[in-house]
Amino acid sequence: MNILHVFAALATAGFMAGSQAVLAQTVGCGSLPQANAAPAYTTGPGAALAGPAAPRGGGGGRLGASGAVRGALGGPGAGRAGGGGPAVRDPHAAGNVDAKDLPDGENAPNNIDGSFVLGPTHPAAPETVENASVPKGVVCIFAMESGDSRMYPGITRAPRDPDAPPPPPNSRMVAVMPAPYSRRVYVYIPKQYVAGTVTPFIVGADGPDNGLFTTLDNMIAAKKLPPMIAVSIGNGGGDGPGSERGLEYDTMSGKYAEFVETEVLPLVEKRYGVKLSKDPEARLAMGGSSGGSVSFGMAWFHNDLYHRVLTYSGTYVNQQSPTDPNLPHGAFELEEHLIPAAPAKPIRIWMEVGDRDNGRPGDDTHDWVAANEIMARALAAKGYHYQFVFARNAGHTDGAVKKQTLPEALEYVWQGYKAK
């Protein structure tokens, strides 16, 4: 078996006992000493909370996100606007959803719907810091090849024909050609998991998410969350129109949820002997940037599969390529037409945007701040359980904001969960 394709990370000595040994001995999930941990991941939203020395090991390597999101969740200051960056936005500007200002450094209450403004400083929540005294889950890693995928065989942008006329302004139609990829899937299994039991789980975009895994260790140990598995799925490469990542994440349809359901989750269960719940109340989709918009899309287009969503700087804007004539504004259609026109669905969502987030002010379909505000307004109008956080002094998928808010966000979004 190729070590570049199937690895394991961090099974602590205490983990290797009883039924847990079965999990860690499954193909692709052995035990590596902590000294073998890989360097910090610094590319793409999957870098989430990985500090100077990532606490968990595994494959490493670039996961295909572009400079638009590179390092976005990598730590304090990641994604912050520098000279010439986006203008600072006002959360209380005309037309924005009503929001409550919080004292600096505080998080929103984890049991109240609505919109909140936090910052400008962002202290890390203690649950996001590795704690040697709590039981550590194991992180198993395997690869999925494009040639084995029925739904996503792989694309990339085609070289531009120098004799072709220039595309129209703001065109999302990009010539593509087939291109292979290899994506990695990171599976966090808490020490408290009992082999053979059905468990709630999280599906995360742009894996790995070391900060999520550390936070789950701490919150499960503190009984703030039930034991749950997290499946962080690497994207297929590139970013934006014409890329595999763009095709997967920016397309407004149920296809990505179907890919996860039919091609990813069965492999996770087979490889590691776990049982993932079929109850949509026991499933959370989460991600940053386009990984956020696809996460909401998973719950919207497949509400039979997902009822819980968590997004940082969700790309609720028009990035879709090729254009769907039925949904011409891509993910912006969610807040523009789809949510307002449909009866409320059983979706609970926590969402965030930064005051220096991406986009072009004045063009709502390409403005992350405006799009998230409009999204929050649409959810509020329909009576959804939602919490929207506007973060001051924060850029796109800001790492410091995630360290501050992730535990509160997880508690909010898992409210009401009862195992069946």
CSV table of C-alpha atoms in Angstrom, one decimal:
chain,number,residue,atom,x,y,z
A,1,MET,CA,0.0,0.0,0.0
A,2,ASN,CA,1.4,3.4,-1.0
A,3,ILE,CA,2.3,5.4,2.1
A,4,LEU,CA,1.6,8.6,0.2
A,5,HIS,CA,-2.0,7.5,-0.2
A,6,VAL,CA,-2.9,5.9,3.1
A,7,PHE,CA,-1.5,7.2,6.4
A,8,ALA,CA,-2.5,7.5,10.0
A,9,ALA,CA,-2.0,10.2,12.6
A,10,LEU,CA,-1.7,10.3,16.3
A,11,ALA,CA,-3.2,7.4,18.2
A,12,THR,CA,-2.2,8.1,21.8
A,13,ALA,CA,-1.2,5.3,24.0
A,14,GLY,CA,-4.4,5.5,25.9
A,15,PHE,CA,-6.4,5.2,22.7
A,16,MET,CA,-5.0,1.8,21.9
A,17,ALA,CA,-7.2,-0.1,24.3
A,18,GLY,CA,-10.2,-2.3,24.1
A,19,SER,CA,-12.5,-1.8,21.1
A,20,GLN,CA,-10.6,1.3,20.0
A,21,ALA,CA,-7.6,-0.9,19.0
A,22,VAL,CA,-9.9,-2.4,16.3
A,23,LEU,CA,-10.3,1.1,14.8
A,24,ALA,CA,-6.7,2.0,14.9
A,25,GLN,CA,-5.6,-1.3,13.4
A,26,THR,CA,-7.9,-1.0,10.4
A,27,VAL,CA,-6.2,-0.5,7.1
A,28,GLY,CA,-4.9,3.0,6.8
A,29,CYS,CA,-5.3,3.9,10.5
A,30,GLY,CA,-2.2,2.7,12.4
A,31,SER,CA,-0.3,4.4,15.2
A,32,LEU,CA,2.3,7.1,14.6
A,33,PRO,CA,4.3,8.7,17.5
A,34,GLN,CA,3.7,12.4,18.0
A,35,ALA,CA,7.3,13.1,16.9
A,36,ASN,CA,6.3,12.1,13.4
A,37,ALA,CA,3.6,14.8,13.1
A,38,ALA,CA,3.6,16.6,9.8
A,39,PRO,CA,4.4,20.3,9.4
A,40,ALA,CA,1.6,22.8,9.9
A,41,TYR,CA,-0.8,22.9,7.0
A,42,THR,CA,-0.8,26.4,5.6
A,43,THR,CA,-2.8,26.1,2.3
A,44,GLY,CA,-6.5,26.7,2.0
A,45,PRO,CA,-9.2,26.8,4.5
A,46,GLY,CA,-8.1,23.3,5.6
A,47,ALA,CA,-5.3,25.0,7.5
A,48,ALA,CA,-7.9,25.9,10.1
A,49,LEU,CA,-6.3,26.7,13.4
A,50,ALA,CA,-3.1,24.7,12.6
A,51,GLY,CA,-0.5,26.6,14.5
A,52,PRO,CA,3.3,26.7,14.1
A,53,ALA,CA,3.5,23.0,14.8
A,54,ALA,CA,0.4,21.1,13.8
A,55,PRO,CA,-0.4,18.7,16.6
A,56,ARG,CA,-1.6,15.9,14.3
A,57,GLY,CA,0.3,14.0,11.7
A,58,GLY,CA,-0.5,12.8,8.2
A,59,GLY,CA,0.1,13.3,4.6
A,60,GLY,CA,0.8,17.0,4.2
A,61,GLY,CA,1.0,18.7,0.9
A,62,ARG,CA,-1.0,21.3,-1.0
A,63,LEU,CA,-4.8,20.8,-1.1
A,64,GLY,CA,-5.5,22.9,-4.1
A,65,ALA,CA,-6.9,26.2,-2.8
A,66,SER,CA,-5.8,29.3,-4.6
A,67,GLY,CA,-4.3,32.5,-3.2
A,68,ALA,CA,-7.8,33.8,-2.6
A,69,VAL,CA,-8.1,31.5,0.4
A,70,ARG,CA,-4.5,30.3,1.0
A,71,GLY,CA,-3.7,30.3,4.7
A,72,ALA,CA,-7.1,31.7,5.4
A,73,LEU,CA,-7.6,29.9,8.6
A,74,GLY,CA,-4.0,29.5,9.5
A,75,GLY,CA,-3.8,31.5,12.7
A,76,PRO,CA,-4.1,35.0,14.1
A,77,GLY,CA,-4.2,37.7,11.4
A,78,ALA,CA,-4.7,35.2,8.6
A,79,GLY,CA,-6.7,36.8,5.8
A,80,ARG,CA,-6.5,40.3,7.3
A,81,ALA,CA,-6.5,43.2,4.9
A,82,GLY,CA,-3.3,44.9,4.4
A,83,GLY,CA,-2.4,48.0,2.4
A,84,GLY,CA,-4.8,48.3,-0.5
A,85,GLY,CA,-7.1,45.7,0.9
A,86,PRO,CA,-10.8,45.8,1.2
A,87,ALA,CA,-12.4,48.7,3.0
A,88,VAL,CA,-13.7,48.3,6.5
A,89,ARG,CA,-17.4,47.7,6.5
A,90,ASP,CA,-20.0,48.9,8.9
A,91,PRO,CA,-22.3,46.1,10.4
A,92,HIS,CA,-25.0,48.7,11.1
A,93,ALA,CA,-25.1,50.2,7.6
A,94,ALA,CA,-28.5,50.8,6.1
A,95,GLY,CA,-30.2,47.7,4.9
A,96,ASN,CA,-28.1,45.3,7.1
A,97,VAL,CA,-29.8,42.9,9.5
A,98,ASP,CA,-30.3,44.3,13.0
A,99,ALA,CA,-27.3,43.1,15.1
A,100,LYS,CA,-26.3,43.4,18.8
A,101,ASP,CA,-22.8,44.7,19.6
A,102,LEU,CA,-21.0,42.5,22.1
A,103,PRO,CA,-18.3,43.6,24.5
A,104,ASP,CA,-14.8,43.2,23.0
A,105,GLY,CA,-13.5,39.7,23.3
A,106,GLU,CA,-16.9,38.1,24.1
A,107,ASN,CA,-18.8,35.6,22.0
A,108,ALA,CA,-22.5,35.4,21.3
A,109,PRO,CA,-24.7,33.4,23.7
A,110,ASN,CA,-24.7,29.8,22.4
A,111,ASN,CA,-28.5,29.5,22.8
A,112,ILE,CA,-29.9,32.6,21.2
A,113,ASP,CA,-30.8,33.2,17.6
A,114,GLY,CA,-30.0,36.4,15.8
A,115,SER,CA,-27.2,38.6,14.7
A,116,PHE,CA,-24.2,39.8,16.7
A,117,VAL,CA,-21.1,42.0,16.2
A,118,LEU,CA,-17.9,41.0,17.9
A,119,GLY,CA,-14.3,42.2,18.1
A,120,PRO,CA,-12.1,44.0,17.4
A,121,THR,CA,-9.8,41.7,19.4
A,122,HIS,CA,-10.2,37.9,19.1
A,123,PRO,CA,-8.9,35.9,22.0
A,124,ALA,CA,-8.7,32.2,21.4
A,125,ALA,CA,-11.3,30.1,23.3
A,126,PRO,CA,-9.6,27.6,25.7
A,127,GLU,CA,-11.3,24.7,23.9
A,128,THR,CA,-9.3,25.4,20.8
A,129,VAL,CA,-6.0,24.9,22.6
A,130,GLU,CA,-4.6,21.4,22.9
A,131,ASN,CA,-5.0,20.0,26.4
A,132,ALA,CA,-2.7,17.2,27.4
A,133,SER,CA,-5.1,16.0,30.2
A,134,VAL,CA,-8.0,15.1,27.9
A,135,PRO,CA,-8.4,12.0,25.8
A,136,LYS,CA,-7.2,12.4,22.2
A,137,GLY,CA,-9.0,11.1,19.2
A,138,VAL,CA,-7.2,9.4,16.3
A,139,VAL,CA,-7.0,11.0,12.9
A,140,CYS,CA,-6.9,8.6,10.0
A,141,ILE,CA,-6.1,9.7,6.4
A,142,PHE,CA,-6.7,8.1,3.1
A,143,ALA,CA,-6.7,9.3,-0.5
A,144,MET,CA,-9.3,9.2,-3.2
A,145,GLU,CA,-8.3,9.2,-6.9
A,146,SER,CA,-10.2,11.0,-9.6
A,147,GLY,CA,-10.2,7.9,-11.7
A,148,ASP,CA,-12.3,6.1,-9.2
A,149,SER,CA,-14.9,8.8,-9.0
A,150,ARG,CA,-18.1,8.5,-11.0
A,151,MET,CA,-19.3,12.0,-10.1
A,152,TYR,CA,-16.1,14.1,-10.2
A,153,PRO,CA,-13.6,12.6,-12.7
A,154,GLY,CA,-11.5,15.9,-12.6
A,155,ILE,CA,-11.2,19.2,-14.6
A,156,THR,CA,-8.9,22.1,-14.8
A,157,ARG,CA,-8.8,25.3,-16.9
A,158,ALA,CA,-7.9,24.8,-20.5
A,159,PRO,CA,-5.2,27.0,-22.1
A,160,ARG,CA,-6.7,30.1,-23.7
A,161,ASP,CA,-6.7,30.2,-27.4
A,162,PRO,CA,-4.8,33.4,-28.3
A,163,ASP,CA,-6.9,33.9,-31.4
A,164,ALA,CA,-10.2,33.6,-29.5
A,165,PRO,CA,-12.2,36.7,-28.8
A,166,PRO,CA,-12.0,38.0,-25.2
A,167,PRO,CA,-14.8,36.8,-23.0
A,168,PRO,CA,-17.6,39.2,-22.0
A,169,PRO,CA,-17.0,41.2,-18.8
A,170,ASN,CA,-17.7,39.2,-15.6
A,171,SER,CA,-18.1,36.0,-17.6
A,172,ARG,CA,-18.2,32.8,-15.6
A,173,MET,CA,-17.9,30.6,-18.6
A,174,VAL,CA,-14.4,29.1,-18.6
A,175,ALA,CA,-13.0,26.5,-21.0
A,176,VAL,CA,-12.0,23.4,-19.2
A,177,MET,CA,-10.2,20.1,-19.9
A,178,PRO,CA,-10.0,16.8,-18.1
A,179,ALA,CA,-7.3,16.7,-15.3
A,180,PRO,CA,-6.6,14.0,-12.7
A,181,TYR,CA,-6.4,14.8,-9.0
A,182,SER,CA,-5.9,13.0,-5.7
A,183,ARG,CA,-7.8,14.2,-2.7
A,184,ARG,CA,-7.2,13.3,0.9
A,185,VAL,CA,-9.9,12.5,3.4
A,186,TYR,CA,-9.1,13.0,7.2
A,187,VAL,CA,-11.3,11.1,9.6
A,188,TYR,CA,-11.3,12.1,13.3
A,189,ILE,CA,-12.6,9.4,15.6
A,190,PRO,CA,-12.9,10.4,19.3
A,191,LYS,CA,-11.5,8.1,21.9
A,192,GLN,CA,-15.0,7.9,23.4
A,193,TYR,CA,-16.4,6.3,20.3
A,194,VAL,CA,-17.6,2.7,21.0
A,195,ALA,CA,-17.0,0.5,18.0
A,196,GLY,CA,-20.3,-0.6,16.3
A,197,THR,CA,-22.4,2.3,17.6
A,198,VAL,CA,-24.2,4.8,15.3
A,199,THR,CA,-22.7,8.2,15.8
A,200,PRO,CA,-23.4,11.8,14.8
A,201,PHE,CA,-20.7,13.4,12.6
A,202,ILE,CA,-19.4,16.5,10.8
A,203,VAL,CA,-18.5,16.8,7.1
A,204,GLY,CA,-16.0,19.5,6.6
A,205,ALA,CA,-14.7,21.0,3.3
A,206,ASP,CA,-11.1,21.7,2.4
A,207,GLY,CA,-9.7,19.3,4.9
A,208,PRO,CA,-7.7,18.8,7.1
A,209,ASP,CA,-9.1,20.8,10.1
A,210,ASN,CA,-6.7,20.2,12.9
A,211,GLY,CA,-8.3,23.0,15.0
A,212,LEU,CA,-11.7,21.3,14.7
A,213,PHE,CA,-10.2,18.0,15.9
A,214,THR,CA,-8.5,19.6,18.9
A,215,THR,CA,-11.7,21.5,19.8
A,216,LEU,CA,-13.7,18.2,19.6
A,217,ASP,CA,-11.2,16.5,21.9
A,218,ASN,CA,-11.8,19.2,24.5
A,219,MET,CA,-15.5,19.7,24.1
A,220,ILE,CA,-16.4,16.0,24.0
A,221,ALA,CA,-14.3,15.4,27.2
A,222,ALA,CA,-16.1,18.3,28.9
A,223,LYS,CA,-19.5,16.8,27.8
A,224,LYS,CA,-20.3,20.0,25.9
A,225,LEU,CA,-20.8,17.9,22.8
A,226,PRO,CA,-21.7,14.2,22.3
A,227,PRO,CA,-18.9,12.0,20.9
A,228,MET,CA,-18.9,12.6,17.2
A,229,ILE,CA,-16.8,11.8,14.2
A,230,ALA,CA,-15.5,14.5,11.8
A,231,VAL,CA,-14.8,13.8,8.1
A,232,SER,CA,-12.7,16.6,6.5
A,233,ILE,CA,-12.6,16.1,2.8
A,234,GLY,CA,-9.9,17.7,0.6
A,235,ASN,CA,-11.1,19.5,-2.5
A,236,GLY,CA,-10.2,18.4,-6.0
A,237,GLY,CA,-7.8,21.3,-6.7
A,238,GLY,CA,-7.6,24.8,-7.9
A,239,ASP,CA,-10.1,27.6,-7.1
A,240,GLY,CA,-12.8,29.6,-8.8
A,241,PRO,CA,-14.4,29.1,-12.3
A,242,GLY,CA,-12.8,26.4,-14.3
A,243,SER,CA,-11.3,24.5,-11.4
A,244,GLU,CA,-12.3,21.2,-9.8
A,245,ARG,CA,-12.7,22.9,-6.4
A,246,GLY,CA,-15.0,25.6,-8.1
A,247,LEU,CA,-17.0,22.9,-9.8
A,248,GLU,CA,-17.5,21.0,-6.6
A,249,TYR,CA,-18.2,23.9,-4.2
A,250,ASP,CA,-19.7,26.7,-6.3
A,251,THR,CA,-22.2,24.7,-8.3
A,252,MET,CA,-25.7,25.2,-6.8
A,253,SER,CA,-27.1,21.7,-6.8
A,254,GLY,CA,-27.3,18.6,-4.7
A,255,LYS,CA,-24.4,16.9,-6.5
A,256,TYR,CA,-21.7,17.4,-3.9
A,257,ALA,CA,-23.9,16.1,-1.1
A,258,GLU,CA,-24.6,13.0,-3.3
A,259,PHE,CA,-20.8,12.6,-3.9
A,260,VAL,CA,-20.2,12.7,-0.2
A,261,GLU,CA,-23.1,10.3,0.5
A,262,THR,CA,-22.2,7.7,-2.2
A,263,GLU,CA,-18.5,7.9,-2.6
A,264,VAL,CA,-16.9,9.2,0.6
A,265,LEU,CA,-19.0,8.1,3.6
A,266,PRO,CA,-19.2,4.4,2.6
A,267,LEU,CA,-15.4,4.3,2.4
A,268,VAL,CA,-15.1,5.9,5.8
A,269,GLU,CA,-17.4,3.3,7.3
A,270,LYS,CA,-15.7,0.4,5.5
A,271,ARG,CA,-12.1,1.4,6.3
A,272,TYR,CA,-12.5,2.3,10.0
A,273,GLY,CA,-15.4,0.1,11.2
A,274,VAL,CA,-17.5,3.1,12.2
A,275,LYS,CA,-21.3,3.6,11.8
A,276,LEU,CA,-22.3,7.1,10.7
A,277,SER,CA,-25.9,8.2,11.5
A,278,LYS,CA,-28.4,8.5,8.7
A,279,ASP,CA,-30.5,11.0,10.8
A,280,PRO,CA,-30.2,14.5,9.2
A,281,GLU,CA,-30.4,15.9,12.8
A,282,ALA,CA,-27.1,14.1,13.6
A,283,ARG,CA,-25.2,15.5,10.6
A,284,LEU,CA,-23.4,18.9,10.3
A,285,ALA,CA,-21.9,20.3,7.1
A,286,MET,CA,-19.3,23.0,7.7
A,287,GLY,CA,-16.7,25.0,5.8
A,288,GLY,CA,-15.1,28.3,4.9
A,289,SER,CA,-15.5,30.5,1.8
A,290,SER,CA,-16.8,28.3,-1.0
A,291,GLY,CA,-16.6,25.4,1.4
A,292,GLY,CA,-19.2,27.3,3.4
A,293,SER,CA,-21.6,27.9,0.5
A,294,VAL,CA,-21.4,24.2,-0.5
A,295,SER,CA,-22.1,23.2,3.1
A,296,PHE,CA,-25.4,25.2,3.1
A,297,GLY,CA,-26.1,23.8,-0.3
A,298,MET,CA,-25.8,20.3,1.1
A,299,ALA,CA,-28.5,21.0,3.6
A,300,TRP,CA,-30.7,23.0,1.2
A,301,PHE,CA,-30.7,20.6,-1.7
A,302,HIS,CA,-30.5,17.5,0.4
A,303,ASN,CA,-32.4,18.4,3.6
A,304,ASP,CA,-33.1,14.7,3.9
A,305,LEU,CA,-29.4,14.3,4.7
A,306,TYR,CA,-28.3,17.5,6.6
A,307,HIS,CA,-30.1,19.8,9.1
A,308,ARG,CA,-27.0,21.6,10.6
A,309,VAL,CA,-24.6,24.0,8.9
A,310,LEU,CA,-21.6,26.1,10.1
A,311,THR,CA,-19.9,28.6,7.7
A,312,TYR,CA,-17.1,31.1,7.9
A,313,SER,CA,-17.1,33.8,5.2
A,314,GLY,CA,-19.5,31.8,3.2
A,315,THR,CA,-19.3,32.4,-0.6
A,316,TYR,CA,-22.9,33.2,-1.0
A,317,VAL,CA,-22.0,35.0,-4.2
A,318,ASN,CA,-21.9,34.2,-7.9
A,319,GLN,CA,-18.9,32.0,-8.5
A,320,GLN,CA,-20.7,29.3,-10.4
A,321,SER,CA,-19.3,28.0,-13.7
A,322,PRO,CA,-20.8,26.8,-15.9
A,323,THR,CA,-23.8,29.0,-15.5
A,324,ASP,CA,-27.1,27.2,-14.7
A,325,PRO,CA,-29.8,29.1,-16.5
A,326,ASN,CA,-32.3,28.1,-13.7
A,327,LEU,CA,-29.9,29.6,-11.1
A,328,PRO,CA,-28.0,32.2,-13.0
A,329,HIS,CA,-26.5,33.9,-9.9
A,330,GLY,CA,-25.0,30.8,-8.4
A,331,ALA,CA,-24.9,30.7,-4.6
A,332,PHE,CA,-26.4,34.2,-4.5
A,333,GLU,CA,-29.6,32.6,-5.6
A,334,LEU,CA,-29.9,31.1,-2.1
A,335,GLU,CA,-30.6,34.5,-0.4
A,336,GLU,CA,-32.0,36.2,-3.5
A,337,HIS,CA,-34.7,33.7,-4.5
A,338,LEU,CA,-34.5,30.2,-3.1
A,339,ILE,CA,-34.9,30.9,0.7
A,340,PRO,CA,-37.5,33.7,0.3
A,341,ALA,CA,-39.6,31.6,-2.1
A,342,ALA,CA,-39.7,28.4,-0.2
A,343,PRO,CA,-41.3,27.3,3.1
A,344,ALA,CA,-38.7,27.2,5.9
A,345,LYS,CA,-36.7,24.0,6.0
A,346,PRO,CA,-35.4,22.4,9.2
A,347,ILE,CA,-31.9,23.9,9.0
A,348,ARG,CA,-30.0,25.4,11.9
A,349,ILE,CA,-27.1,27.5,10.8
A,350,TRP,CA,-24.2,29.5,12.4
A,351,MET,CA,-22.5,31.9,10.0
A,352,GLU,CA,-19.8,34.5,10.1
A,353,VAL,CA,-18.4,37.3,7.9
A,354,GLY,CA,-15.5,39.7,8.5
A,355,ASP,CA,-15.6,43.5,8.2
A,356,ARG,CA,-12.7,43.3,5.7
A,357,ASP,CA,-14.0,40.2,3.9
A,358,ASN,CA,-13.8,39.6,0.1
A,359,GLY,CA,-15.8,41.2,-2.6
A,360,ARG,CA,-16.7,44.3,-4.5
A,361,PRO,CA,-18.9,46.7,-2.5
A,362,GLY,CA,-21.8,47.8,-4.6
A,363,ASP,CA,-22.2,44.5,-6.4
A,364,ASP,CA,-24.1,42.3,-4.1
A,365,THR,CA,-23.6,39.2,-6.2
A,366,HIS,CA,-19.8,39.4,-5.8
A,367,ASP,CA,-19.6,41.0,-2.3
A,368,TRP,CA,-19.1,38.5,0.5
A,369,VAL,CA,-20.1,41.0,3.2
A,370,ALA,CA,-23.3,42.1,1.5
A,371,ALA,CA,-24.2,38.5,0.5
A,372,ASN,CA,-23.8,37.3,4.1
A,373,GLU,CA,-25.9,40.2,5.4
A,374,ILE,CA,-28.6,39.4,2.8
A,375,MET,CA,-28.5,35.7,3.7
A,376,ALA,CA,-29.0,36.5,7.4
A,377,ARG,CA,-31.9,38.8,6.5
A,378,ALA,CA,-33.5,36.1,4.4
A,379,LEU,CA,-33.1,33.5,7.1
A,380,ALA,CA,-34.5,35.8,9.8
A,381,ALA,CA,-37.6,36.7,7.6
A,382,LYS,CA,-38.4,33.0,7.3
A,383,GLY,CA,-38.0,32.3,11.0
A,384,TYR,CA,-34.9,30.0,10.7
A,385,HIS,CA,-32.8,29.1,13.7
A,386,TYR,CA,-29.7,31.1,12.7
A,387,GLN,CA,-26.9,32.9,14.4
A,388,PHE,CA,-24.9,35.5,12.3
A,389,VAL,CA,-21.7,36.9,13.6
A,390,PHE,CA,-20.2,40.0,12.0
A,391,ALA,CA,-16.5,40.1,13.1
A,392,ARG,CA,-14.7,43.5,13.4
A,393,ASN,CA,-11.0,43.6,12.5
A,394,ALA,CA,-11.3,40.4,10.5
A,395,GLY,CA,-10.5,39.2,7.0
A,396,HIS,CA,-11.7,36.3,4.8
A,397,THR,CA,-12.1,33.1,6.9
A,398,ASP,CA,-10.0,34.8,9.6
A,399,GLY,CA,-8.1,32.4,11.8
A,400,ALA,CA,-8.2,34.4,14.9
A,401,VAL,CA,-12.0,34.7,14.7
A,402,LYS,CA,-12.3,31.0,14.2
A,403,LYS,CA,-10.2,30.3,17.3
A,404,GLN,CA,-12.5,32.7,19.3
A,405,THR,CA,-15.8,31.4,18.0
A,406,LEU,CA,-15.6,27.8,17.0
A,407,PRO,CA,-16.6,26.3,20.4
A,408,GLU,CA,-19.6,28.6,20.8
A,409,ALA,CA,-20.6,28.0,17.1
A,410,LEU,CA,-20.5,24.2,17.6
A,411,GLU,CA,-22.6,24.4,20.8
A,412,TYR,CA,-25.1,26.7,19.0
A,413,VAL,CA,-25.5,24.5,15.9
A,414,TRP,CA,-25.8,21.2,17.9
A,415,GLN,CA,-28.6,22.6,20.0
A,416,GLY,CA,-31.6,20.2,20.3
A,417,TYR,CA,-29.7,17.1,19.2
A,418,LYS,CA,-30.9,13.9,20.8
A,419,ALA,CA,-29.6,10.6,19.7
A,420,LYS,CA,-32.2,8.2,18.3
